Coordinates of C-alpha atoms and ligand atoms in Angstrom, one line a residue:
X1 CA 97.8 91.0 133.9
X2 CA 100.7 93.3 133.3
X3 CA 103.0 91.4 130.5
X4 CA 106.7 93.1 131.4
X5 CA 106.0 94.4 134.8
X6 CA 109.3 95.8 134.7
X7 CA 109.0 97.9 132.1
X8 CA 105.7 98.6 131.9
X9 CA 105.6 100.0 135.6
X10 CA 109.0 101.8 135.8
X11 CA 109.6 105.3 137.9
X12 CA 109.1 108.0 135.1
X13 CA 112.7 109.5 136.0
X14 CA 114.0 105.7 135.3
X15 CA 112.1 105.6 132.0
X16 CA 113.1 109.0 131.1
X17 CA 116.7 107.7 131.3
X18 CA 116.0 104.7 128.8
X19 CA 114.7 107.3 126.5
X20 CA 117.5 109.7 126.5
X21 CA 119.7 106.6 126.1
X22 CA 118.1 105.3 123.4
X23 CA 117.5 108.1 121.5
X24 CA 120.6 109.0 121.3
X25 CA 121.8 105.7 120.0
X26 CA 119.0 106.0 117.5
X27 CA 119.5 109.7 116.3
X28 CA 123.6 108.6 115.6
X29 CA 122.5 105.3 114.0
X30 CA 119.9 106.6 111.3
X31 CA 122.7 109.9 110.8
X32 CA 125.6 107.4 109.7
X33 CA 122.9 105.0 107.7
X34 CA 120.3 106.6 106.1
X35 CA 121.2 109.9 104.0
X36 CA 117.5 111.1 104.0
X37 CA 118.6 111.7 108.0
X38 CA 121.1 113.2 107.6
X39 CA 120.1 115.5 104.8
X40 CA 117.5 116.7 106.8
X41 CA 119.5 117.2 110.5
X42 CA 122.3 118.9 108.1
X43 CA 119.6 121.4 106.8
X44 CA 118.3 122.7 110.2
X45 CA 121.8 122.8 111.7
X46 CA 121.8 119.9 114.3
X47 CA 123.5 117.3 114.5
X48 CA 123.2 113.5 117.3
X49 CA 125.6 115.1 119.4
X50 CA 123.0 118.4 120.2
X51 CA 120.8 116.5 121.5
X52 CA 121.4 116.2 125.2
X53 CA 117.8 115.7 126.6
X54 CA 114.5 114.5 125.8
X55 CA 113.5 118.3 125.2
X56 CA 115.9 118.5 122.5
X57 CA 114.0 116.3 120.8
X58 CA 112.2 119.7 119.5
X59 CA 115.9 120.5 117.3
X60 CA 115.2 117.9 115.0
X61 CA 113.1 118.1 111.4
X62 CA 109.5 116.3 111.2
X63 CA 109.1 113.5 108.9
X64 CA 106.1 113.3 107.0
X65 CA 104.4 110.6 105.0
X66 CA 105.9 112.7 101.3
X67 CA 109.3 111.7 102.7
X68 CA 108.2 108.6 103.0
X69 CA 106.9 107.7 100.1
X70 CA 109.8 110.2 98.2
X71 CA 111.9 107.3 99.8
X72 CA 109.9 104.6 98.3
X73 CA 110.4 101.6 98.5
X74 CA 113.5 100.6 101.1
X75 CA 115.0 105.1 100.8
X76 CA 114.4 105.0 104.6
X77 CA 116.2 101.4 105.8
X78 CA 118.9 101.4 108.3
X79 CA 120.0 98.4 107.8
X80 CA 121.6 96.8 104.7
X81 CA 118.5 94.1 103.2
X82 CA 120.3 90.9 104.5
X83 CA 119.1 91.7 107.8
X84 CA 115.5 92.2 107.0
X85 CA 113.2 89.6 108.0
X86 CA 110.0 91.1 106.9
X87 CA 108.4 94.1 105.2
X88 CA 105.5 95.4 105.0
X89 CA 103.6 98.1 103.5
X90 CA 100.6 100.7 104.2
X91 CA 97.1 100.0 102.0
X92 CA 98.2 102.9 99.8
X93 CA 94.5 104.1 99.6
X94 CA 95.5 107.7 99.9
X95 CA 98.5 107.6 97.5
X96 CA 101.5 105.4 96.8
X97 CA 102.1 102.8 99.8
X98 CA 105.1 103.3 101.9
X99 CA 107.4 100.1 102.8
X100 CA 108.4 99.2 105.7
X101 CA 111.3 96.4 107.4
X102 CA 111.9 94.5 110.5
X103 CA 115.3 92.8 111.1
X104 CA 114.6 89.5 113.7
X105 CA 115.1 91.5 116.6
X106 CA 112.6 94.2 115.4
X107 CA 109.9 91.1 114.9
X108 CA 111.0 90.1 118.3
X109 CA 110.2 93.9 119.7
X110 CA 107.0 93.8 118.3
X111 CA 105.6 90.3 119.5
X112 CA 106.4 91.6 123.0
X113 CA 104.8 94.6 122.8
X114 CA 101.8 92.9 121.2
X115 CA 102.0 90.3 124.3
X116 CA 101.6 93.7 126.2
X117 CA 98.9 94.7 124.5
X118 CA 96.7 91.7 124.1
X119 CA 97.6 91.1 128.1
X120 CA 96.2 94.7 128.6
X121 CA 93.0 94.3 126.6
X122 CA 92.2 90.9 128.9
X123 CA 94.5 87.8 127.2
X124 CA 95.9 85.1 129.2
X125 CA 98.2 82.3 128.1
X126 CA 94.4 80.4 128.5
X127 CA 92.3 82.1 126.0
X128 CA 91.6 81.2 122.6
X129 CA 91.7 84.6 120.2
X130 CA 89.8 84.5 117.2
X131 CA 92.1 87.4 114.6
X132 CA 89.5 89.0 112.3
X133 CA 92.2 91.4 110.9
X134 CA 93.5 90.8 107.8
X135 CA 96.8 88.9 107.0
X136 CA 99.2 89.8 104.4
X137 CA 101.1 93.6 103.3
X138 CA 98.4 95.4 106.2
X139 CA 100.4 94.8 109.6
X140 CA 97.1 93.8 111.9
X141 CA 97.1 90.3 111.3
X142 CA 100.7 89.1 111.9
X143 CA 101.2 91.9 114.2
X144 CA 98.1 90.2 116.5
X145 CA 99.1 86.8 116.0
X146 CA 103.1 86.9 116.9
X147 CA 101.7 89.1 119.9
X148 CA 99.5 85.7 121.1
X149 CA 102.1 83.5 120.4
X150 CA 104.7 85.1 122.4
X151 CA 101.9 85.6 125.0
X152 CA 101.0 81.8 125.0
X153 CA 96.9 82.2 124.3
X154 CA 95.5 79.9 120.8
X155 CA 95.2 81.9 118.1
X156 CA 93.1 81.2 115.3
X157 CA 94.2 83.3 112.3
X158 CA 91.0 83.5 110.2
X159 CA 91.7 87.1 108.9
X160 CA 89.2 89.0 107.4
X161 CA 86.2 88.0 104.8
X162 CA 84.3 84.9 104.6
X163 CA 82.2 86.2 107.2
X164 CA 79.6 83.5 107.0
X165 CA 82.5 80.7 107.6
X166 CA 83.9 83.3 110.6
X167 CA 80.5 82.7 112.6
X168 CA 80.6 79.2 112.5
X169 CA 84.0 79.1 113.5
X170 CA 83.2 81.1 116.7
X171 CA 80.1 78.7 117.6
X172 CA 82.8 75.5 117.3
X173 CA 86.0 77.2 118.3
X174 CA 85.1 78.7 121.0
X175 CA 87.3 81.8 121.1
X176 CA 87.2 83.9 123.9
X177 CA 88.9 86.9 122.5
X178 CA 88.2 88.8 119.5
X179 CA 90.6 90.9 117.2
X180 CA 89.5 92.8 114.3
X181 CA 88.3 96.4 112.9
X182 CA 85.4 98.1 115.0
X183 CA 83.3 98.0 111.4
X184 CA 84.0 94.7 110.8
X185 CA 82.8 93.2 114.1
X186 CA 79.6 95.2 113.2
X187 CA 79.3 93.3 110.4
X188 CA 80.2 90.7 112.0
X189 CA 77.4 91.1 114.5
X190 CA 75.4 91.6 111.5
X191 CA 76.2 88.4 109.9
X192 CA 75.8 86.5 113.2
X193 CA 71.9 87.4 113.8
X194 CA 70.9 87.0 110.4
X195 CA 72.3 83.0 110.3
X196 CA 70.6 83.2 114.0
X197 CA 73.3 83.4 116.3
X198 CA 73.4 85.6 119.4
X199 CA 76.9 86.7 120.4
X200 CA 76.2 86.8 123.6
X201 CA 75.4 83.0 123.7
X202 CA 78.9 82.5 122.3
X203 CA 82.9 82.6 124.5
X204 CA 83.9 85.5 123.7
X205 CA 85.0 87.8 126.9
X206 CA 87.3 90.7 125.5
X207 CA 87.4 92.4 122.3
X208 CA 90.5 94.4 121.1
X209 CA 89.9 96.6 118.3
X210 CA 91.9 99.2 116.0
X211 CA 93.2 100.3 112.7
X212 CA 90.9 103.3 112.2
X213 CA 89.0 105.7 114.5
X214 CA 85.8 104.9 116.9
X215 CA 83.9 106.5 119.4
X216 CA 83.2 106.3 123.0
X217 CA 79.5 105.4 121.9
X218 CA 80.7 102.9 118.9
X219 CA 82.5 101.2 122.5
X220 CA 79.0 101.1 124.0
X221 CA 77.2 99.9 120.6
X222 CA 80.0 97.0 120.5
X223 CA 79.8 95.9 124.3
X224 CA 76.4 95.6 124.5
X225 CA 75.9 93.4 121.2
X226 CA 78.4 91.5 121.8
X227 CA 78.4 91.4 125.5
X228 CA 82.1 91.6 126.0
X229 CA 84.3 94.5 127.2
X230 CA 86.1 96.1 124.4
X231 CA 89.4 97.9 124.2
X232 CA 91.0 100.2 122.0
X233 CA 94.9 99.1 120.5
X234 CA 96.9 101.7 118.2
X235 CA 99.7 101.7 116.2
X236 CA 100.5 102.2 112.4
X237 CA 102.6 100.4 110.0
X238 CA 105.3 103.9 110.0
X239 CA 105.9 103.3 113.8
X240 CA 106.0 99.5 113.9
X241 CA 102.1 98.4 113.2
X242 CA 99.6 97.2 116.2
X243 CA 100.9 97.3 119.5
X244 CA 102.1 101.2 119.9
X245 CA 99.8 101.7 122.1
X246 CA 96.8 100.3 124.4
X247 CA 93.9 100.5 126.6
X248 CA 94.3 98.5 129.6
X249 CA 90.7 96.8 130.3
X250 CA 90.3 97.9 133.8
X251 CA 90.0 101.2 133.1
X252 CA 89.2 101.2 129.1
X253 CA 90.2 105.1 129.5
X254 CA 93.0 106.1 127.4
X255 CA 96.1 104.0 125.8
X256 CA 99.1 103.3 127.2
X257 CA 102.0 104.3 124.7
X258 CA 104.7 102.0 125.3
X259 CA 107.5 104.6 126.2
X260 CA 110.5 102.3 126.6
X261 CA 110.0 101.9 123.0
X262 CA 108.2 105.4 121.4
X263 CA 108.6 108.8 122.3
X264 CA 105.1 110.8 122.1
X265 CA 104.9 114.0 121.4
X266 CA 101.7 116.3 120.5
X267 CA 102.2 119.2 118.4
X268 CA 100.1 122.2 116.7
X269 CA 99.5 121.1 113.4
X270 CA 99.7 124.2 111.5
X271 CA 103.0 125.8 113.6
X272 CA 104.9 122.6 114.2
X273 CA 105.4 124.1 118.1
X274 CA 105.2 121.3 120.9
X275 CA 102.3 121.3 123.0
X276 CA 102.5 120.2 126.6
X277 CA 100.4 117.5 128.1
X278 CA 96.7 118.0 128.2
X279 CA 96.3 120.1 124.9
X280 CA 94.9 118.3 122.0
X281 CA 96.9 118.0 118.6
X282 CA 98.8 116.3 116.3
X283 CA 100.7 112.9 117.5
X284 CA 104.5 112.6 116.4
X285 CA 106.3 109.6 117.2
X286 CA 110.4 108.9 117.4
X287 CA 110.9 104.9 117.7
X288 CA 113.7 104.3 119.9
X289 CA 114.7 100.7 119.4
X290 CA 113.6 100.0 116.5
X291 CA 116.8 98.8 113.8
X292 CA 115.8 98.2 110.2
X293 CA 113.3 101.5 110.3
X294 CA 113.6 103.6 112.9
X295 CA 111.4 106.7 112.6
X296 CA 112.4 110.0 113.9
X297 CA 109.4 112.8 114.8
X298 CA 107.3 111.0 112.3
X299 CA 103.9 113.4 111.9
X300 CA 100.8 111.1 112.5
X301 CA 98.1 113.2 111.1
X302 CA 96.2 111.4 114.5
X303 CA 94.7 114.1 116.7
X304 CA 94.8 113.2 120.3
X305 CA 95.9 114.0 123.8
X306 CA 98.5 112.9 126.2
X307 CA 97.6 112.3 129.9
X308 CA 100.5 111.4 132.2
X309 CA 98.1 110.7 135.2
X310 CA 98.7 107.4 136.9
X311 CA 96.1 105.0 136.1
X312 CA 94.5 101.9 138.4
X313 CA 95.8 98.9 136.1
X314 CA 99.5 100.1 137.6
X315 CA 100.8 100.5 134.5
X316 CA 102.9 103.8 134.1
X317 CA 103.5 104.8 130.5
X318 CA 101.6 108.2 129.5
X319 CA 97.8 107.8 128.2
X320 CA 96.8 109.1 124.7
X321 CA 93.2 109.8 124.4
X322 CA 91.2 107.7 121.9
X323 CA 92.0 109.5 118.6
X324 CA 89.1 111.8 117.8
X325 CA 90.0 112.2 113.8
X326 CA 93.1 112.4 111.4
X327 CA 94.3 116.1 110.5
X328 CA 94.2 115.2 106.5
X329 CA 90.6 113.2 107.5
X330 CA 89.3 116.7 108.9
X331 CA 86.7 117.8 106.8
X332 CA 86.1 122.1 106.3
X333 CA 82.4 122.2 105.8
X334 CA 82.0 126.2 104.8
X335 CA 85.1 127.2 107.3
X336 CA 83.5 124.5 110.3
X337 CA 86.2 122.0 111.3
X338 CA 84.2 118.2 111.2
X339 CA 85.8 114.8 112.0
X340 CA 83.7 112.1 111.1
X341 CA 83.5 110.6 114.7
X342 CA 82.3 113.5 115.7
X343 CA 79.3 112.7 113.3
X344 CA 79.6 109.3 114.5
X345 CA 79.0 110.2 118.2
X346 CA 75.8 112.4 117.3
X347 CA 74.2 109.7 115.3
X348 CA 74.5 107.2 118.0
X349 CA 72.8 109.5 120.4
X350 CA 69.8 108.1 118.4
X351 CA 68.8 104.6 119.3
X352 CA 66.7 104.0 116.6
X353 CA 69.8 104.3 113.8
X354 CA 72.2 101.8 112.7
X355 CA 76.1 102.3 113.6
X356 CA 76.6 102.2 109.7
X357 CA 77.2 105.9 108.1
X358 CA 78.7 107.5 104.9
X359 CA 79.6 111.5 104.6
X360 CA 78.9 112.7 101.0
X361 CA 81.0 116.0 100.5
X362 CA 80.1 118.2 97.0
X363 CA 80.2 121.4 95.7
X364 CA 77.1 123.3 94.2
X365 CA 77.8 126.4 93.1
X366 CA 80.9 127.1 94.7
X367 CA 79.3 126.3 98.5
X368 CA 79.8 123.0 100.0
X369 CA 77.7 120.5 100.9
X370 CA 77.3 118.1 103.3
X371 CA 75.1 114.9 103.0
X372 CA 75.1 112.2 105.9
X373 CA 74.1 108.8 104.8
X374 CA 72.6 107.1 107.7
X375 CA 71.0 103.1 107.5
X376 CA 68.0 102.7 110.2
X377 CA 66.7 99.4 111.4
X378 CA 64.8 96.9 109.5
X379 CA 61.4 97.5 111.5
X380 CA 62.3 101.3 111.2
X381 CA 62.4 101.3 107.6
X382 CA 59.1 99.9 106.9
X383 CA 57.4 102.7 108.3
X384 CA 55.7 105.8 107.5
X385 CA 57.8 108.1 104.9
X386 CA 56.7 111.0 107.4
X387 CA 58.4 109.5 110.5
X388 CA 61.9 109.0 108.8
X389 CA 61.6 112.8 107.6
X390 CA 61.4 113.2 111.3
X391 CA 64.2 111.8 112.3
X392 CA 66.3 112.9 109.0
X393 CA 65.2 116.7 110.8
X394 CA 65.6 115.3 114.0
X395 CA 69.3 114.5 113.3
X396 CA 70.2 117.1 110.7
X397 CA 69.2 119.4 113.8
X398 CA 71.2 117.2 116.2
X399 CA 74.1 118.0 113.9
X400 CA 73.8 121.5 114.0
X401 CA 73.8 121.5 117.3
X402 CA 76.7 119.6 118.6
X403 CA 78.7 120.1 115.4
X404 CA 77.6 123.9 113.7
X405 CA 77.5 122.2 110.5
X406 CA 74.5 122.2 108.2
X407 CA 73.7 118.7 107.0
X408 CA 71.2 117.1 105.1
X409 CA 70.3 113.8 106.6
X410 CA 69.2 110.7 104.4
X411 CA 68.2 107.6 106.3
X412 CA 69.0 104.7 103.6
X413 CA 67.3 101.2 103.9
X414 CA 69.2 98.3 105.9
X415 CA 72.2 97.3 104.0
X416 CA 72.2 100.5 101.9
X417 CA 75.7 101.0 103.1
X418 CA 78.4 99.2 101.7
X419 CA 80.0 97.1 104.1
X420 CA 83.7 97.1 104.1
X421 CA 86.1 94.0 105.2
X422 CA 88.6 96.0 107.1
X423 CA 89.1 99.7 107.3
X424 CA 85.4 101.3 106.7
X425 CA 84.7 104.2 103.8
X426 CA 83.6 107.3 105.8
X427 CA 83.6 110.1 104.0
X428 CA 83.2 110.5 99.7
X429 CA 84.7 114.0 99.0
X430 CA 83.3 114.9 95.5
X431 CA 84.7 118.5 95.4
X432 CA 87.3 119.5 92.8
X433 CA 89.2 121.7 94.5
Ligands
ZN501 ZN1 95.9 101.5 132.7

């Protein structure tokens, strides 16, 4: 079911109109009311009125998460705080957090681009979602559950933890949708055999999941545990939060950026130069509606791709491919380039290994070192020592291969790896550099 058909389904020349219009509109705004805007537009010579297409775009400065967070905590408002309805803020796990507002219209924005989404991944106004991501500063939560409302479905807004209670909850409730982190669900799944429940004897048809990256073969690992389709939904709490961007569930390849709202763009992350649909870099985004924090060219750090190809669910908005890493996430093993989904993706080539994975970065003697934590299955664990040095080879040479990185494989009991309740810890970078 397409939520706004009108929107979501408009003639690109049509939409590219809405764009330029609102862009506009949004350059002046944020130039008259915030001053870190107009610092910045003043330094590289430009000013609202350049900008006279969707190409100029190009003419105006980045913004980065330092300007952000040199901004903390309301630097970057547009609006004066009596019309902020809500803020929020980023986990701040990398640094200080950065804050973010929403006046009632922005909330309003939002819920209907999280009807879109939920509407993309499978909801109806029948279904009953059950919202494993986690309420409170973290946008997921709220971000899902004003997106059901305004859709009409049940929501049930159990947020994250309590994992024991969470199974139970599905057996009674019945929910037919389910919202949360792709680690968590493992977990989840985890959780659910061990108190001896099968997912697949439970409602659930859909499952959208977000808020950090997965593979094409995590998708697989998920659908067929769970038996549902799964999706995958994007956003951050810079651009708005959940909603940005989704897969539509018939054809679960690419997401649909919502363009009447975001301007995509995909640059080269080292020269800042605009790539052009197709080529793989960094994602930028320039909100175009938003009013209490609009964000102009704001650098990601997601590497993806755009594909403007029209796609079977009728929906017209540009694809981005599934995000295969974050630029600062990158990892430079001895001058090789590794994402951890890309170490993801090779371990799941193996059936006999658990979805559950650490990277342990060091330095010994000046050369770096990569270490792969990897849990294998109860019934795997319990034998030989000599077969699990086979598959630590088996895997270690699976990684060469694929990757051109050197890695020592450890295969760790079941459970060895700490299990998180939202975003999962990938990768443990002990070098001092
Ligand atoms: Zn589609």
């Amino acid at each position: 079911m397409i939520y706004n058909i009108d929107f979501e389904t408009l003639p690109r020349e049509a939409l590219e109109a809405i764009q330029l219009k609102r862009l506009q509109s949004t350059l002046e705004r944020v130039y008259a009311t915030v001053p870190f805007y107009q610092e910045t537009f003043k330094a590289a010579g430009v000013t609202p009125a350049d900008i006279k297409s969707l190409d100029d775009l190009a003419k105006i400065p980045f913004t980065t998460k330092q300007d952000l967070r040199d901004n903390y905590p309301y630097g970057m408002f547009a609006v004066p705080m009596d019309n902020v309805v809500r803020i929020h803020a980023s986990s701040g796990t990398t640094g200080q957090p950065t804050v973010v507002g929403y006046t009632k219209r922005d909330i309003g924005t939002w819920s209907e681009l999280m009807a879109r989404s939920l509407a993309a991944g499978g909801a109806t106004r029948g279904d009953i979602i059950h919202n494993a991501y986690g309420y409170g500063l973290f946008t997921g939560g709220l971000g899902v559950h004003y997106g059901a409302e305004r859709l009409g479905a049940s929501i049930i807004p159990v947020s994250g933890g309590n994992t024991k209670r969470q199974i139970v909850i599905m057996k009674d409730f019945g929910p037919t949708i389910l919202t949360a982190t792709p680690s968590y669900t493992l977990h989840l799944a985890e959780v659910a055999k061990e108190m001896g429940v099968d997912f697949k004897d439970l409602n659930f048809k859909f499952g959208i999941f977000g808020a950090e990256p997965w593979s094409e073969d995590m998708r697989q690992e998920i659908e067929r545990t769970l038996g549902i389709d799964a999706v995958d939904i994007y956003g951050l709490s810079e651009v708005m939060g959940p909603g940005v961007a989704i897969e539509c569930h018939e054809a679960k390849n690419g997401l649909h950026i919502f363009e009447d709202h975001f301007i995509p763009e995909i640059i080269d992350p080292v020269t800042g130069e605009t790539l052009p649909y197709g080529e793989t870099g960094e994602l930028v985004f320039t909100s175009i509606t938003k009013e209490a924090f609009p964000i102009i060219r704001y650098r990601t750090r997601d590497i993806t791709s755009l594909e403007p190809a029209p796609c079977i669910c009728g929906r017209s908005h540009v694809r981005m491919k599934r995000v295969s890493g974050r630029s600062d996430d990158m990892l430079i093993i001895r001058g090789v380039n590794v994402f951890p989904s890309q170490i993801e993706s090779v371990l799941m080539k193996r059936d006999n290994v658990a979805p559950h994975y650490q990277l342990v970065v060091d330095r010994v003697d000046n050369l770096d070192t990569l270490t792969v934590k990897v849990e294998v299955g109860e019934s795997l664990f319990s034998d030989e020592v000599k077969r699990l040095q086979e598959i630590e080879k088996g895997l270690s040479n699976d990684i060469k291969e694929y990757l051109g990185v050197s890695a020592k494989v450890k295969l760790v009991e079941p459970k060895g790896i700490e299990r998180s309740q939202g975003k999962a810890v990938r990768v443990i970078d002990n070098r001092k550099v």
